XYZ file of C-alpha atoms in Angstrom:
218
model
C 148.744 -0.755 139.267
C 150.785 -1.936 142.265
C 150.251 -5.539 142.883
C 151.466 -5.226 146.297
C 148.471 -2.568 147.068
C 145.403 -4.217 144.640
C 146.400 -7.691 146.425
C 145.869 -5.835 150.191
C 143.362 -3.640 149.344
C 139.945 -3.655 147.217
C 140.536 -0.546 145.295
C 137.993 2.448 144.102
C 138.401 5.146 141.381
C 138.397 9.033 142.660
C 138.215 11.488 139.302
C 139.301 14.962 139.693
C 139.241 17.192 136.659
C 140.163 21.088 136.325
C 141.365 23.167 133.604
C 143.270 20.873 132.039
C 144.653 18.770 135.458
C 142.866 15.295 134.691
C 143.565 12.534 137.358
C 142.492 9.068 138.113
C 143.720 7.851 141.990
C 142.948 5.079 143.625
C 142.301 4.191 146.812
C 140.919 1.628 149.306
C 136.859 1.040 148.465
C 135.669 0.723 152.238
C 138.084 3.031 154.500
C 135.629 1.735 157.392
C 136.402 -1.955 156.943
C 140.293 -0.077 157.904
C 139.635 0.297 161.543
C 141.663 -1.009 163.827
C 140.192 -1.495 167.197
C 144.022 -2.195 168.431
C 145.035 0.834 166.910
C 142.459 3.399 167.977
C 142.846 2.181 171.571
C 146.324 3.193 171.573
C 145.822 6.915 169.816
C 142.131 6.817 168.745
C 143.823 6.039 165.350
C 141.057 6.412 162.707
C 141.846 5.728 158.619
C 140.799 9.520 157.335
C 143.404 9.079 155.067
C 141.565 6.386 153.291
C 138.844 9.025 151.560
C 139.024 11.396 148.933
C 137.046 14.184 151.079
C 135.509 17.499 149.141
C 138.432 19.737 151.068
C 141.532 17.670 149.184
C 139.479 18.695 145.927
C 138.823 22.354 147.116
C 142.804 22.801 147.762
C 143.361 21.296 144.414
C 141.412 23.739 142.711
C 142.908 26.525 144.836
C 146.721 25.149 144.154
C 145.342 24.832 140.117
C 144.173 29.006 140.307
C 146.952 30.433 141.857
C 150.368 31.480 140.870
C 152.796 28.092 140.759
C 154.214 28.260 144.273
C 158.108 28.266 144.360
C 158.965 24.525 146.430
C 159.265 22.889 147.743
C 155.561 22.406 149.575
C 155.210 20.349 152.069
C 151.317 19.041 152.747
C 150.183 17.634 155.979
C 147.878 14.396 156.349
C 148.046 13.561 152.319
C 146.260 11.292 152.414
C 145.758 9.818 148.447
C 147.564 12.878 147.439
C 145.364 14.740 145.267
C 146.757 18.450 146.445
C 150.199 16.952 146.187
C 149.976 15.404 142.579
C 148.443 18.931 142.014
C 151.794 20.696 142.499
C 153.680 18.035 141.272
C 152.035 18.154 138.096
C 152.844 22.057 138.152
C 156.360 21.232 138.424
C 156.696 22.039 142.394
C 159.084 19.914 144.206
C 156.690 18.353 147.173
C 156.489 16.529 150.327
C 153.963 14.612 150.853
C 153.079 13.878 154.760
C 150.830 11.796 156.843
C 150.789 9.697 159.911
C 149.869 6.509 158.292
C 152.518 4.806 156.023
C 149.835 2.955 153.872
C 149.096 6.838 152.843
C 152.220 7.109 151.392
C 152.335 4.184 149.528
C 148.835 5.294 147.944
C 150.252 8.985 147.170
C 153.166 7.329 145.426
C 151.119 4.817 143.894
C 148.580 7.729 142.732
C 151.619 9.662 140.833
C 152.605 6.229 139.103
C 149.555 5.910 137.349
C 149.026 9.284 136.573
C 152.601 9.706 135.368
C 153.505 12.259 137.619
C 157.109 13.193 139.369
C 156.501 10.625 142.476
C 156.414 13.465 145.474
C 159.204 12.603 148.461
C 157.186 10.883 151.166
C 157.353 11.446 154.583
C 156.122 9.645 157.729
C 154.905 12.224 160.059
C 153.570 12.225 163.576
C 152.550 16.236 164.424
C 153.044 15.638 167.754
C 156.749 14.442 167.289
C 158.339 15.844 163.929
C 161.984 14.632 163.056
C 164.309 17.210 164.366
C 166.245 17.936 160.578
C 163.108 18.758 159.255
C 163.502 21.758 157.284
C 160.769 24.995 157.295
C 158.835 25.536 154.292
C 157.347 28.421 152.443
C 154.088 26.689 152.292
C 152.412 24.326 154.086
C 149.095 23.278 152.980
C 146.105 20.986 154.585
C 143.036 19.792 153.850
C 140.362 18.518 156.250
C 142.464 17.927 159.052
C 140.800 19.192 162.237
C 138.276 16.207 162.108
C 139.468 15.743 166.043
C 139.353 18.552 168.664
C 143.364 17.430 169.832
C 144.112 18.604 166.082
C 144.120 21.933 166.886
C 147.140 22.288 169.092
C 148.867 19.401 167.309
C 148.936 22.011 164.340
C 149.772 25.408 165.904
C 152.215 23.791 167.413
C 153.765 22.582 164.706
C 153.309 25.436 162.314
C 156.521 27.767 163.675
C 158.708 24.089 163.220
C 157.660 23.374 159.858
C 156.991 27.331 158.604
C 159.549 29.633 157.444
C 159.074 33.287 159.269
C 157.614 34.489 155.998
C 155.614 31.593 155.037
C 152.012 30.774 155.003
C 149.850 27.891 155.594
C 147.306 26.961 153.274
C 144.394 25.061 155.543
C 140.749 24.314 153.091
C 138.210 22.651 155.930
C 134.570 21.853 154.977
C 133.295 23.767 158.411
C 134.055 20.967 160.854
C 132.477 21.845 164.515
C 136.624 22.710 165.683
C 136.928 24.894 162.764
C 135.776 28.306 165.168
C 138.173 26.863 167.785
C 141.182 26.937 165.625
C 140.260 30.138 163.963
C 140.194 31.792 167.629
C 142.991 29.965 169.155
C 145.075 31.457 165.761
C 145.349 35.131 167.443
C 146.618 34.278 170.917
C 148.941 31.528 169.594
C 150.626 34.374 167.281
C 148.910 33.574 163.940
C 146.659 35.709 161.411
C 144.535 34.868 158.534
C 146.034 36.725 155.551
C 143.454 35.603 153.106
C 140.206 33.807 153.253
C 137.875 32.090 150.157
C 135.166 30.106 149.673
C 135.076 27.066 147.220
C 132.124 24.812 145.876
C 132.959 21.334 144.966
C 130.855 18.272 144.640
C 130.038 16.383 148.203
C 129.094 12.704 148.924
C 125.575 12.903 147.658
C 127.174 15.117 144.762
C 125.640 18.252 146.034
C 127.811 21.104 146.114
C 129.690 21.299 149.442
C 131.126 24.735 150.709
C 134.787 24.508 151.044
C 136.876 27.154 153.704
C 140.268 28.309 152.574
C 142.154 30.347 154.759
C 146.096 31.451 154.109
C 147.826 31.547 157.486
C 150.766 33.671 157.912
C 152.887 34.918 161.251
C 150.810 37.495 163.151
């Protein structure tokens, strides 16, 4: 394990298991004690990227079921990387985003142990993406519309980081901006190609109900 992250951080186990994808990550035990007051009065900065949340697992199971995807992938908010190791694992070339650098030191981190192809990293603000970022033939999310500003942050973003013939994979637990997005999809030039359903264990280890929508160019 990295010394440089068990020294910062008291660590906690996340198992994910399906088929015959088995992985162990890591990440910080209390994401709570993470909040910065500082920060969050600048942007209302918040650590989500801290959790393993029921969505990440969803997409992995998804990304698991489906054809291999040709890369490379690029997923947005990583967080500990679960969907990302998931396509790594499957021999997809990956980028793994998010807006918070200590999430990229956990996703590579989380490949190390597993002994996975570390994915490229990449520090991301939505609202601001480098300008020689290249499009992608699939994007994929999970649980990212936590905050009502996330929705235009992403449908913006979508035509700079999509191909024209590329989809977005999004998996979101039912968050109360979930309906917004899905009507603000039409008018912004978007349709929903595809749309599932996953079960996967929750906090109390109830099953949860997972929403998995493929996003293409209307």
């Amino acid at each position: 394990m990295s010394s440089s992250l068990s020294s910062r951080y008291p660590l906690r186990r996340h198992r994910f298991e399906h088929g015959d994808f088995r992985v162990e990550l890591v990440g910080p035990e209390s994401p709570e004690a993470l909040i910065d007051e500082s920060a969050f009065n600048v942007d209302e900065r918040l650590p989500y990227w801290a959790e393993l949340w029921p969505s990440a697992r969803a997409l992995a199971e998804e990304l698991l079921d489906r054809p291999t995807p040709r890369g490379p992938v690029l997923e947005l908010g990583c967080g500990l990387a679960l969907p990302s190791l998931t396509l790594a694992w499957r021999g997809v070339q990956v980028v793994a985003s998010d807006y918070y650098p200590e999430a990229l030191e956990f996703a590579t981190e989380n490949a190390r142990r597993n002994q996975l192809p570390p994915p490229e990293t990449l520090l991301l603000d939505w609202r601001d993406p480098p300008p020689d970022l290249p499009q992608f033939d699939l994007v994929i999310a999970a649980d990212v519309l936590y905050e009502a500003r996330n929705i235009e942050m992403i449908i913006n973003l979508l035509p700079r980081v999509l191909s024209p013939a590329g989809s977005f994979l999004l998996a979101d637990p039912g968050r109360a901006h979930f309906p917004r997005f899905r009507k603000r999809l039409g008018p912004a030039g978007w349709t929903i190609g595809a749309e599932a359903t996953r079960f996967v264990p929750g906090p109390t280890e109830r099953p949860m109900q997972i929403h998995l929508l493929t996003i293409r160019r209307g």
